[in-house]
C-alpha cells in the first residue's frame, strides 16, 4: 500500500509542476503580450439582444443584454417608425450586462411590431414582436393554469397510454417489438426536429452564451447524465437479478428520457402562451396530448412480462409527464432564447439516450435489430410524424 | 420567442381516449385568451404613445455644442459682404468653409456630419437678381468637396468634378463667381461622389435670389427639409428634420403673428427618399414653385417636393393658437419631421 502511495505521489509531482508552469507562462503572456497587441481600429461593435419583451396596455417592456464586446448606450427608440418616450437605459450597458426599457406605446392586440433601438452612435438594433398580446403576469392563477396545461399534455396522456398494457400482453413479442420500433421512429423524428429548432432559437439570442453550441452541450450533458443513471441502475440490477434484462429498468429509463423531452414540450407551450399563440387555437395542446399517449405506450412496452404495482405505474407516468408542467412555467416566465435552446438540447440528449436504451429491446429471436417488424415500426413512426406535420401546415 | 412550430405537426384526428382531455384543454385555452383580447380595448388608453411620437422625455439636444440652433436658422439670412464693382453693380462676397463635425442630431445620438460653416443646413445665402456673387470656398474637411449652386451660371462655375474648378481637395481654397439669376428659391450642395453620402452628411444650404422688385414685406422663414441616415446603409433615414434637429419645433414652436403675411422658403434636400412633403394644419397657403414666378400656382395646405425641389409658401394665419406642420408621409413625421406654429396676437 505505502509503495503504491509513494508511486502515485511521484506521478502527481510532474503534473502539478506542468500546471504551475502553464499558469506562469499564461500570466506572463497576458501581462507582457497584451501590451504589445495593437488597439482595435474602427468604431465600437454594438450588439444588443432583446431577451424578453413584456407587454401591458400602452407599454412595451424590453429586457436587453449587451452581447457585444463594447459598452452600448441606448439613445432613442422607435416602434413601427415612430419615436416613443421610454424609461431606462440612461447609462451605458456594459458587456453581458442587462438593462430594462419601458416604452410608452399604444400597441394593438395581435398586431406585429418592430422595435428599433438607436444607440448613441446612430446604430439601429431591431427587435420584432410577431404578434402583440398582453403578457400573462406570474400569479397564483397563472401558475395554476400552467400546471393544468402541463397535466393535460404530460401526465394524463402518458397514463392513458399505459392503459394499453393489458392489450400489449396479448399481442405477442413481435407486436411489442413493432410498437417499440414505432416509438423509436417517433422519437428519432422529434430529436432531429428539436435539434433544428434549438439551433434556430440559439441563433436569435445573440450568441453571448454560446449560441448553437448550447444545444450540443445540453444534449451531450443529458446523454451522459442519463447514461450514468442507467449504469447505476444496471449495476444494482446485476446484484439482484443476474443475467436478466430488467424491464423495469428500461421502463424507468424511458420515463426519464421522455420526461426530459416533455420539459421541452412544456417550454414550447409556455413560450407559445407568452407570445399569445395559444389564444389562437388549442392545436398545440391537443397535438401534444395525442402524441404523448404513445409515450405511455413506450413506457409500458418493456413491462409486458411482469405485473408492476399500480403505484409504480403511476410513478412512472408522473416521472414522464410532470416535467411538462415545469417546462410550461419556465417557458412562459423565463423567455430567454439561449436557456430555451439549452433545454431543448437536454431534451434531444434524453431522446437519443432513450433510443439507445430501446435498441436492444428491438432484437428478435434471431438477434437482429433490423427485422421486418422493427423496420416497419421505425418507418411508420417517422412517417406518422412527417405526415401529421403536413396535415397541420395545410 | 420560442415559437411552437416544432410541435405543429403533432395534431392528429380525434382520438376517443383523449377527447375529454382535449376538450378540457380547449376550454382552458379559451379562458386564457380572454385577457389578451381585452388588451385590444385600450386604444383610448394612457401613456404618452397616443399623444404622438417623441424622443425620450426630458432629453434635449445640446445646441450650443452643435454650434447652431434650428430656431435661429429660421430667420437667419446671410446677405454677404456688400460692395460695388467699378460698373456700379452690387457685389456680394461670402466665405464658406467645409468641415467635419460631430453633431448631436437627436438627444444622445451623435452623427459624424460634414458641414458648411459648421451647421446643418449650411448658411442661407441671399442676394438680388443681377448681383455679382463671389463665394470663397475653403475645404477644411478631410474629404474632397465642392459647392454646386442651382441657378444659371457658366460651366466652369458649376462645382462638379472634372469641369472648371473641379473637385476641391482638403486644404484648398477657390472662388466661385457668377451672376445671380434667375430669381427664386434655390439651393446649393456638395457635388462629389458618392453624391448621396456627401449630401446626406449635411453639405447643403438654401440660396435665395430676390426678384428685382422686392416681394411684399412679410415675416420670412427658411425651412430646409432633410434627414439623417445614422446607420449609413443608404436605406432611408432614421431621423427626419426641418432645419437640423428632429422634433425641435414641437418643443419650440415657430412664433408668428395673427394676420401677418408669413413667407416660407421651403427646400427639400432629403436623401434616400424620393419625395418629401409639407402639410400645414388649419390654414391654406399660396404656393410658388421654385419661386421663379410672382403668381402663385396653387392654394393648398399640402405640397409635395421631389429631391432638390423647392418653393415659396405664403400664408396669413387668421386664428391664434398652435397649428401643427409636418411631412404628410406620416413615417417621416413620426421619425422627427413635425412641429408647431404658435400664432399670437
XYZ file of C-alpha atoms in Angstrom:
739
model
C 0.000 0.000 0.000
C 2.662 2.522 1.057
C 4.708 1.758 -2.037
C 1.594 2.450 -4.136
C 1.071 5.779 -2.390
C 4.629 6.869 -2.914
C 4.334 5.849 -6.578
C 1.161 7.855 -7.115
C 2.688 10.890 -5.385
C 5.647 10.661 -7.728
C 3.252 10.585 -10.662
C 1.450 13.691 -9.397
C 4.506 15.880 -8.883
C 5.362 16.365 -12.590
C 1.690 17.034 -13.350
C 1.499 19.774 -10.713
C 4.759 21.284 -11.973
C 3.287 21.324 -15.500
C 0.116 23.083 -14.380
C 2.106 25.701 -12.463
C 4.419 26.245 -15.438
C 1.469 26.689 -17.815
C -0.118 29.148 -15.379
C 3.076 31.221 -15.107
C 3.552 31.358 -18.887
C -0.091 32.353 -19.488
C 0.072 35.123 -16.894
C 3.326 36.376 -18.400
C 1.781 36.351 -21.861
C -1.291 38.221 -20.641
C 0.793 40.882 -18.912
C 3.580 41.331 -21.452
C 1.930 40.184 -24.664
C -1.283 42.111 -24.001
C 0.626 45.390 -24.152
C 2.221 44.629 -27.491
C -1.135 43.993 -29.204
C -2.329 46.900 -31.364
C -5.510 48.721 -30.320
C -8.587 47.686 -32.228
C -9.287 50.100 -35.053
C -12.729 51.207 -36.208
C -15.938 52.087 -34.445
C -17.176 50.223 -31.361
C -19.046 46.992 -32.020
C -22.526 47.487 -30.629
C -24.720 44.463 -30.097
C -27.845 44.129 -28.015
C -30.062 41.084 -27.715
C -33.641 41.503 -26.560
C -34.076 38.641 -24.140
C -37.644 39.313 -23.198
C -40.485 41.589 -24.138
C -43.353 42.140 -21.780
C -46.496 43.848 -22.978
C -49.100 45.580 -20.875
C -51.746 48.067 -22.047
C -49.977 51.100 -23.503
C -46.466 49.907 -22.807
C -43.786 47.527 -24.003
C -41.002 46.491 -21.637
C -37.806 45.108 -23.139
C -35.013 43.309 -21.330
C -31.776 43.917 -23.207
C -28.440 42.211 -22.883
C -25.221 43.584 -24.314
C -23.839 40.605 -26.231
C -21.039 42.590 -27.911
C -17.533 43.432 -26.707
C -18.110 47.186 -26.189
C -20.467 49.160 -23.927
C -23.679 50.294 -25.630
C -25.588 53.480 -24.824
C -29.259 53.453 -25.808
C -30.168 56.925 -27.111
C -33.647 56.731 -28.629
C -36.249 54.117 -29.529
C -38.828 53.969 -32.278
C -41.628 51.459 -32.747
C -43.031 50.859 -36.249
C -41.297 54.033 -37.463
C -42.499 56.348 -34.689
C -40.241 57.634 -31.900
C -41.509 56.844 -28.414
C -40.917 58.027 -24.891
C -39.283 55.469 -22.618
C -37.712 54.901 -19.214
C -34.437 53.153 -18.516
C -31.193 52.774 -20.379
C -29.763 56.077 -19.172
C -26.321 54.586 -18.588
C -24.120 52.644 -20.997
C -24.778 48.909 -20.831
C -21.532 47.049 -20.171
C -20.651 43.742 -21.796
C -23.093 40.972 -20.755
C -24.991 43.408 -18.524
C -28.737 43.732 -18.817
C -30.983 46.773 -18.896
C -34.742 47.268 -18.959
C -36.511 49.750 -21.224
C -40.162 50.668 -20.683
C -41.650 52.145 -23.853
C -44.876 54.143 -23.930
C -46.633 52.745 -26.977
C -50.351 52.076 -27.587
C -49.958 48.646 -29.191
C -52.926 46.694 -30.528
C -53.577 43.074 -29.708
C -52.478 40.581 -32.351
C -50.515 43.116 -34.414
C -46.821 42.793 -35.296
C -44.366 45.433 -34.096
C -40.808 46.333 -34.998
C -38.889 47.980 -32.169
C -35.785 49.897 -33.280
C -33.243 50.874 -30.667
C -30.981 53.740 -31.744
C -27.636 53.797 -29.951
C -25.533 56.873 -29.257
C -23.549 56.270 -32.454
C -26.668 56.003 -34.600
C -26.571 52.216 -34.947
C -30.057 50.709 -35.025
C -30.769 47.404 -33.298
C -34.083 45.899 -34.282
C -36.397 43.602 -32.377
C -39.508 42.053 -33.816
C -42.663 41.260 -31.879
C -44.551 38.907 -34.228
C -47.922 39.305 -32.541
C -48.524 41.579 -29.573
C -50.540 40.192 -26.661
C -50.828 41.054 -23.033
C -48.028 39.213 -21.229
C -49.502 36.999 -18.519
C -48.441 38.077 -15.066
C -46.971 35.353 -12.912
C -49.575 34.954 -10.172
C -51.376 32.083 -8.487
C -53.905 31.764 -11.290
C -51.191 31.781 -13.914
C -49.187 29.065 -12.183
C -52.358 27.026 -11.750
C -53.143 27.345 -15.451
C -49.642 26.283 -16.461
C -49.826 23.346 -14.038
C -53.179 22.366 -15.538
C -51.853 22.592 -19.100
C -48.774 20.592 -18.107
C -51.014 17.935 -16.573
C -53.175 17.823 -19.693
C -50.298 17.357 -22.097
C -47.926 15.483 -19.813
C -49.356 13.248 -17.145
C -52.860 12.406 -18.404
C -51.929 11.155 -21.887
C -48.935 9.199 -20.611
C -51.078 7.457 -18.043
C -53.789 6.906 -20.674
C -51.193 5.328 -22.933
C -50.265 2.979 -20.100
C -53.805 1.595 -20.185
C -52.711 -0.333 -23.257
C -50.572 -2.565 -21.036
C -53.152 -5.423 -20.796
C -53.643 -5.317 -24.543
C -49.882 -5.372 -25.123
C -49.621 -8.580 -23.154
C -51.743 -10.290 -25.794
C -50.124 -9.073 -28.987
C -47.038 -11.177 -28.613
C -43.389 -10.299 -28.556
C -43.296 -9.414 -32.248
C -46.142 -6.965 -31.859
C -44.466 -5.379 -28.850
C -41.254 -5.035 -30.811
C -43.117 -3.340 -33.662
C -44.679 -0.928 -31.168
C -41.318 -0.151 -29.600
C -39.907 0.405 -33.078
C -42.781 2.794 -33.819
C -41.862 4.734 -30.677
C -38.211 4.807 -31.757
C -39.321 6.275 -35.088
C -41.423 8.953 -33.384
C -38.612 9.864 -31.023
C -35.965 9.960 -33.762
C -38.042 12.429 -35.729
C -38.565 14.559 -32.615
C -34.826 14.530 -31.853
C -33.949 15.838 -35.310
C -36.722 18.410 -35.221
C -35.882 19.622 -31.732
C -32.223 19.962 -32.753
C -33.158 22.136 -35.721
C -35.433 24.302 -33.616
C -32.878 24.572 -30.840
C -30.233 25.754 -33.314
C -32.627 28.305 -34.806
C -33.606 29.569 -31.394
C -29.993 29.826 -30.243
C -29.242 31.924 -33.302
C -31.678 34.602 -32.137
C -30.079 35.017 -28.719
C -27.025 36.987 -29.793
C -24.645 34.131 -29.056
C -23.072 35.670 -25.957
C -23.528 32.448 -24.006
C -22.523 30.088 -26.761
C -25.474 30.122 -29.156
C -25.863 26.854 -31.086
C -23.118 25.226 -29.006
C -25.566 25.312 -26.089
C -27.861 22.845 -27.874
C -24.986 20.415 -28.319
C -23.834 20.987 -24.750
C -27.327 20.337 -23.383
C -27.708 17.199 -25.492
C -24.327 15.736 -24.543
C -24.740 16.510 -20.832
C -28.222 14.974 -20.774
C -26.988 11.909 -22.632
C -24.056 11.461 -20.248
C -26.188 12.024 -17.155
C -28.804 9.509 -18.256
C -26.124 7.024 -19.211
C -24.699 7.360 -15.699
C -28.157 6.801 -14.193
C -28.600 3.799 -16.422
C -25.224 2.401 -15.461
C -26.068 2.700 -11.791
C -29.408 1.014 -12.264
C -27.802 -1.747 -14.288
C -25.200 -2.379 -11.591
C -27.912 -2.592 -8.985
C -29.948 -4.906 -11.161
C -26.957 -7.166 -11.716
C -26.588 -7.655 -7.970
C -30.259 -8.532 -7.618
C -31.232 -10.424 -10.731
C -28.185 -11.520 -12.653
C -28.371 -12.361 -16.357
C -31.779 -10.865 -16.995
C -32.516 -7.602 -18.762
C -34.711 -5.717 -16.406
C -37.934 -4.489 -17.977
C -38.472 -2.192 -15.019
C -35.101 -0.536 -15.567
C -35.833 0.050 -19.226
C -39.264 1.464 -18.381
C -37.653 3.748 -15.811
C -35.040 4.980 -18.270
C -37.661 5.581 -20.923
C -39.742 7.518 -18.396
C -36.778 9.763 -17.519
C -35.911 10.349 -21.150
C -39.479 11.130 -22.075
C -39.736 13.357 -19.017
C -36.807 15.487 -20.175
C -38.301 15.565 -23.631
C -41.619 16.699 -22.161
C -39.742 19.516 -20.462
C -39.043 20.752 -23.983
C -42.702 20.373 -24.888
C -43.661 22.329 -21.798
C -41.223 25.069 -22.829
C -42.889 25.268 -26.229
C -46.322 25.553 -24.611
C -45.205 28.166 -22.106
C -43.438 30.237 -24.743
C -46.459 29.958 -27.036
C -48.634 31.152 -24.191
C -46.301 34.067 -23.527
C -46.488 35.241 -27.145
C -50.229 34.610 -27.222
C -50.218 31.799 -29.743
C -52.303 29.594 -27.503
C -55.045 32.194 -27.762
C -55.199 31.482 -31.465
C -56.026 27.803 -31.047
C -55.708 24.774 -28.866
C -53.998 22.753 -31.591
C -50.711 22.721 -29.748
C -52.159 21.290 -26.564
C -54.370 18.781 -28.391
C -51.426 17.743 -30.543
C -49.171 17.127 -27.580
C -51.881 15.223 -25.786
C -52.475 12.835 -28.654
C -48.787 12.284 -29.283
C -47.999 11.723 -25.640
C -50.333 8.730 -25.383
C -47.718 6.908 -27.477
C -45.208 7.814 -24.791
C -47.271 5.931 -22.230
C -47.263 3.031 -24.613
C -43.483 3.231 -24.889
C -43.061 3.193 -21.120
C -45.184 0.107 -20.526
C -43.940 -1.778 -23.588
C -40.976 -3.314 -21.663
C -43.312 -4.316 -18.818
C -45.406 -6.872 -20.692
C -43.776 -9.797 -18.911
C -44.363 -8.567 -15.384
C -47.175 -7.190 -13.281
C -45.930 -3.958 -11.746
C -47.836 -2.369 -8.896
C -50.318 0.354 -9.849
C -48.422 2.867 -7.709
C -45.231 2.114 -9.612
C -47.001 2.605 -12.934
C -48.428 5.923 -11.760
C -44.979 6.930 -10.543
C -43.541 6.247 -13.990
C -46.358 8.267 -15.550
C -45.675 11.251 -13.307
C -41.913 10.949 -13.890
C -42.507 11.142 -17.643
C -45.318 13.696 -17.630
C -44.694 16.125 -14.783
C -41.657 17.885 -16.363
C -44.134 19.313 -18.882
C -45.528 21.420 -16.015
C -42.090 22.745 -15.078
C -41.329 23.401 -18.724
C -44.563 25.322 -19.218
C -43.843 27.529 -16.205
C -40.266 28.095 -17.324
C -41.234 28.768 -20.939
C -43.849 31.335 -20.010
C -41.873 33.193 -17.367
C -38.249 32.926 -18.473
C -38.346 33.789 -22.157
C -34.630 33.513 -22.706
C -33.669 32.170 -26.117
C -30.362 30.697 -25.006
C -31.761 28.956 -21.927
C -34.601 27.532 -24.020
C -32.108 26.349 -26.637
C -30.066 24.648 -23.927
C -33.150 22.917 -22.519
C -34.215 21.796 -25.982
C -30.730 20.322 -26.284
C -31.291 18.493 -22.971
C -34.468 17.060 -24.466
C -32.582 15.919 -27.554
C -29.901 14.205 -25.463
C -32.621 12.467 -23.448
C -34.374 11.233 -26.573
C -31.145 9.895 -28.044
C -30.371 8.119 -24.785
C -33.849 6.549 -24.754
C -33.434 5.393 -28.348
C -30.083 3.827 -27.447
C -31.754 2.166 -24.456
C -34.582 0.810 -26.546
C -32.435 -0.566 -29.357
C -31.632 -3.888 -27.621
C -35.337 -4.488 -26.956
C -35.941 -4.418 -30.688
C -33.899 -7.560 -31.164
C -35.860 -10.522 -32.403
C -35.188 -14.212 -31.719
C -32.503 -14.311 -34.392
C -30.771 -11.393 -32.574
C -31.187 -8.984 -35.469
C -32.144 -5.403 -34.617
C -33.486 -4.707 -38.068
C -36.004 -7.386 -38.833
C -39.099 -6.590 -40.926
C -41.298 -5.825 -37.904
C -38.876 -3.265 -36.437
C -38.007 -1.704 -39.792
C -41.723 -1.284 -40.451
C -42.276 0.119 -36.969
C -39.495 2.714 -37.178
C -40.548 3.767 -40.669
C -44.169 4.043 -39.552
C -43.093 6.219 -36.611
C -41.082 8.585 -38.806
C -43.866 8.779 -41.401
C -46.521 9.407 -38.758
C -44.584 12.422 -37.531
C -43.912 13.687 -41.030
C -47.474 13.239 -42.288
C -49.184 14.751 -39.262
C -46.806 17.673 -39.783
C -48.098 18.128 -43.331
C -51.703 17.978 -42.139
C -51.158 20.746 -39.632
C -49.434 23.115 -42.059
C -52.286 22.593 -44.565
C -39.700 33.970 -28.907
C -39.682 30.160 -28.717
C -42.188 29.592 -31.483
C -44.026 26.351 -31.089
C -43.641 25.430 -34.761
C -41.751 22.310 -33.770
C -44.913 20.757 -32.448
C -47.361 21.960 -35.024
C -47.267 18.590 -36.716
C -48.451 16.832 -33.623
C -52.104 17.442 -34.232
C -53.906 14.322 -35.265
C -57.505 13.303 -35.702
C -59.911 12.882 -32.871
C -58.919 10.050 -30.599
C -61.591 8.768 -28.273
C -59.222 8.250 -25.371
C -58.015 11.819 -25.394
C -61.200 13.593 -26.403
C -62.093 14.612 -22.899
C -58.604 15.892 -22.177
C -58.601 17.806 -25.432
C -61.936 19.435 -24.710
C -60.737 20.383 -21.281
C -57.595 21.905 -22.702
C -59.592 23.895 -25.212
C -61.775 25.482 -22.569
C -58.724 26.386 -20.525
C -57.134 27.982 -23.529
C -60.220 29.975 -24.340
C -60.247 31.340 -20.807
C -56.598 32.256 -21.047
C -57.247 34.092 -24.303
C -59.764 36.405 -22.735
C -57.368 38.863 -21.058
C -55.341 39.064 -24.277
C -58.418 40.202 -26.167
C -59.256 42.752 -23.518
C -55.861 44.339 -24.150
C -57.031 45.495 -27.567
C -59.641 47.653 -25.942
C -57.142 50.143 -24.562
C -56.943 52.310 -27.658
C -58.039 55.328 -25.698
C -55.522 54.414 -23.021
C -52.922 56.367 -21.210
C -49.228 56.600 -21.781
C -47.519 59.126 -23.942
C -47.722 56.991 -27.059
C -51.209 58.208 -28.020
C -50.053 61.814 -27.801
C -47.791 61.251 -30.754
C -44.168 60.481 -31.375
C -41.481 61.964 -29.201
C -37.926 61.442 -28.167
C -37.221 60.132 -24.690
C -38.857 62.594 -22.309
C -36.525 65.098 -20.716
C -33.753 64.717 -23.266
C -32.523 67.738 -25.197
C -30.002 68.385 -27.918
C -27.003 70.487 -26.974
C -27.475 73.358 -29.464
C -24.505 75.210 -28.035
C -22.287 72.184 -28.546
C -23.618 71.782 -32.070
C -22.919 75.448 -32.807
C -26.276 76.095 -34.454
C -29.907 76.421 -33.410
C -32.876 75.458 -35.631
C -34.997 78.375 -34.407
C -32.249 80.842 -35.344
C -31.714 79.226 -38.747
C -35.400 80.047 -39.464
C -34.775 83.771 -39.871
C -31.023 83.793 -40.475
C -30.377 85.288 -43.942
C -26.780 85.864 -44.960
C -26.612 88.767 -47.435
C -22.828 88.569 -47.644
C -20.304 91.375 -47.624
C -21.783 94.019 -49.954
C -19.754 96.392 -52.141
C -19.962 97.752 -55.658
C -17.973 96.916 -58.752
C -16.446 99.586 -60.989
C -19.562 99.371 -63.178
C -21.773 100.102 -60.187
C -23.088 96.532 -59.819
C -23.759 95.135 -56.402
C -21.038 92.660 -55.443
C -21.744 90.148 -52.688
C -18.966 88.071 -51.160
C -19.144 85.123 -48.790
C -16.619 82.933 -47.012
C -17.730 79.321 -46.823
C -15.700 76.633 -45.082
C -16.441 72.931 -45.328
C -15.609 70.912 -42.225
C -16.055 67.616 -40.422
C -18.052 67.920 -37.239
C -19.807 65.578 -34.874
C -23.349 66.843 -34.370
C -25.916 65.727 -31.800
C -28.811 65.143 -34.191
C -31.202 63.817 -31.541
C -30.811 63.695 -27.763
C -27.943 61.283 -27.197
C -27.345 60.440 -30.870
C -24.019 61.619 -32.331
C -23.691 61.942 -36.083
C -20.363 62.493 -37.908
C -21.567 65.303 -40.156
C -19.871 67.204 -42.956
C -20.853 70.840 -42.763
C -20.750 74.228 -44.493
C -19.721 76.837 -41.892
C -20.243 74.343 -39.084
C -24.005 73.963 -39.368
C -26.689 71.733 -40.870
C -28.174 73.070 -43.071
C -25.478 75.498 -44.231
C -25.985 79.280 -44.221
C -28.889 80.753 -46.212
C -27.191 82.887 -48.883
C -29.392 85.706 -50.115
C -28.985 88.195 -52.949
C -30.944 90.039 -55.611
C -31.230 89.106 -59.260
C -28.400 90.688 -61.243
C -25.936 90.928 -58.341
C -22.399 89.680 -58.897
C -21.703 86.857 -56.442
C -18.285 85.795 -55.200
C -18.105 82.750 -52.897
C -14.704 81.986 -51.455
C -14.829 78.296 -50.614
C -12.240 76.670 -48.346
C -12.220 72.930 -47.877
C -11.335 72.427 -44.217
C -12.643 68.892 -44.270
C -10.555 65.729 -44.533
C -12.542 64.842 -47.671
C -12.752 66.415 -51.138
C -15.796 68.643 -51.651
C -17.281 71.279 -53.968
C -20.042 73.877 -53.914
C -22.605 73.353 -56.623
C -25.183 76.179 -56.939
C -28.561 75.749 -58.575
C -29.201 78.686 -60.932
C -27.852 79.886 -64.256
C -24.062 80.184 -64.499
C -21.050 79.268 -66.688
C -20.000 75.612 -66.807
C -16.686 76.221 -65.049
C -18.562 77.607 -62.007
C -20.782 74.525 -61.708
C -18.881 72.890 -58.842
C -18.757 69.369 -60.268
C -15.747 67.063 -60.816
C -13.674 67.483 -63.995
C -15.315 70.752 -65.063
C -13.880 74.193 -64.324
C -12.647 74.323 -60.733
C -13.499 70.642 -60.349
C -13.075 68.808 -57.066
C -11.611 70.908 -54.254
C -9.160 68.846 -52.218
C -8.737 69.215 -48.454
C -6.885 72.406 -47.542
C -7.536 74.123 -50.868
C -9.474 77.371 -51.423
C -11.246 78.535 -54.586
C -13.591 81.336 -55.605
C -16.878 80.657 -57.335
C -18.024 83.769 -59.193
C -21.258 84.161 -61.134
C -24.321 86.352 -61.639
C -27.423 85.942 -59.506
C -30.158 84.553 -61.737
C -32.938 83.597 -62.049
C -34.843 84.930 -59.042
C -36.422 82.306 -56.847
C -35.568 79.984 -54.005
C -32.718 77.624 -54.867
C -30.182 75.523 -53.069
C -26.527 74.687 -53.073
C -24.782 71.490 -52.103
C -21.585 69.498 -52.496
C -21.374 67.543 -55.761
C -18.613 64.991 -55.099
C -19.212 61.257 -55.353
C -20.710 59.303 -53.798
C -23.204 62.110 -54.166
C -25.885 60.799 -51.813
C -23.397 60.467 -48.969
C -21.837 63.896 -49.494
C -25.280 65.487 -49.446
C -26.854 63.437 -46.676
C -23.930 64.114 -44.327
C -25.017 67.759 -44.217
C -23.386 69.638 -47.118
C -26.353 71.688 -48.341
C -27.993 75.057 -47.854
C -30.565 77.494 -49.224
C -29.753 80.014 -51.952
C -32.354 82.796 -52.356
C -32.327 85.210 -55.289
C -34.811 88.026 -54.733
C -36.672 89.450 -57.725
C -35.603 92.929 -58.967
C -38.780 94.373 -57.476
C -38.920 93.119 -53.877
C -41.749 90.823 -52.811
C -44.335 92.176 -50.393
C -42.951 92.648 -46.935
C -43.528 89.592 -44.767
C -42.240 87.595 -41.834
C -39.819 85.435 -43.782
C -38.745 81.940 -42.776
C -36.410 79.328 -44.207
C -37.350 75.691 -43.786
C -34.983 73.046 -45.095
C -36.438 69.542 -45.109
C -33.778 66.839 -44.705
C -32.869 63.650 -42.835
C -30.088 61.621 -41.228
C -29.162 58.102 -42.240
C -27.422 57.330 -38.952
C -26.655 53.726 -39.906
C -25.009 54.812 -43.209
C -26.652 51.936 -45.030
C -28.269 54.120 -47.698
C -31.637 52.559 -46.850
C -33.809 55.504 -45.869
C -33.246 57.644 -42.794
C -33.619 57.067 -39.076
C -34.255 60.760 -38.435
C -36.164 63.394 -40.428
C -35.946 67.056 -39.649
C -36.528 70.615 -40.715
C -33.590 72.975 -40.065
C -31.301 70.450 -38.437
C -32.936 68.852 -35.397
C -35.905 66.423 -35.465
C -38.992 67.388 -33.412
C -37.316 70.694 -32.487
C -40.343 72.858 -33.365
C -42.602 70.599 -31.290
C -40.877 71.962 -28.180
C -40.005 75.406 -29.522
C -42.829 76.345 -31.912
C -42.266 78.803 -34.760
C -43.674 82.079 -33.409
C -45.705 84.161 -35.871
C -48.351 86.905 -35.584
C -52.015 86.551 -36.390
C -52.954 88.222 -39.676
C -49.359 88.980 -40.676
C -48.104 87.648 -44.015
C -45.713 84.747 -43.421
C -43.434 83.702 -46.288
C -41.751 80.310 -46.049
C -38.817 79.462 -48.293
C -39.250 75.714 -48.392
C -36.434 73.462 -49.646
C -36.368 69.670 -49.939
C -32.839 68.257 -49.791
C -33.828 64.868 -48.379
C -31.672 61.943 -49.478
C -32.637 58.264 -49.759
C -36.362 59.056 -50.138
C -37.604 60.351 -53.483
C -40.432 62.572 -52.215
C -40.949 64.819 -49.230
C -43.936 66.955 -48.371
C -45.170 69.840 -46.264
C -48.591 69.986 -44.680
C -49.944 72.855 -42.604
C -52.862 72.365 -40.190
C -55.852 74.692 -40.016
C -54.674 77.023 -42.782
C -54.140 77.259 -46.542
C -51.224 78.898 -48.303
C -50.320 80.238 -51.754
C -47.602 78.124 -53.307
C -44.989 79.435 -55.757
C -42.992 76.502 -57.232
C -39.260 77.363 -57.244
C -40.318 80.991 -56.605
C -39.464 81.974 -60.194
C -42.914 83.440 -60.912
C -44.720 86.076 -58.912
C -48.124 84.467 -59.343
C -48.976 81.503 -57.090
C -49.632 78.194 -58.801
C -51.735 76.694 -56.068
C -53.803 77.446 -52.978
C -53.412 74.429 -50.743
C -52.461 73.039 -47.357
C -50.183 70.250 -48.638
C -47.472 70.245 -51.267
C -45.048 67.538 -52.352
C -41.464 68.085 -53.453
C -39.093 65.609 -55.064
C -35.379 65.656 -54.161
C -33.997 69.119 -54.841
C -37.389 70.751 -55.402
C -38.311 73.921 -53.514
C -40.851 76.694 -53.476
C -42.367 79.571 -51.539
C -45.437 79.249 -49.289
C -47.298 82.441 -48.314
C -49.867 82.293 -45.537
C -51.748 84.580 -43.168
C -52.948 82.857 -40.002
C -56.487 84.107 -39.241
C -56.665 82.362 -35.861
C -54.389 82.449 -32.872
C -53.201 79.190 -31.354
C -50.985 76.242 -32.114
C -51.014 74.792 -35.608
C -49.061 71.695 -36.462
C -46.947 71.348 -39.588
C -45.292 68.155 -40.783
C -44.446 65.890 -43.691
C -47.600 64.169 -44.827
C -45.643 60.975 -45.201
C -46.596 60.033 -41.666
C -43.494 57.857 -41.383
C -41.253 60.928 -41.838
C -43.432 62.910 -39.438
C -43.220 60.278 -36.705
C -39.470 59.977 -37.207
C -38.978 63.669 -36.449
C -40.298 65.880 -39.267
C -43.046 67.711 -37.380
C -43.506 70.919 -35.470
C -45.874 73.727 -34.455
C -46.598 77.278 -35.438
C -47.566 79.338 -32.442
C -49.821 82.146 -33.671
C -50.151 85.062 -31.257
C -51.928 88.424 -31.403
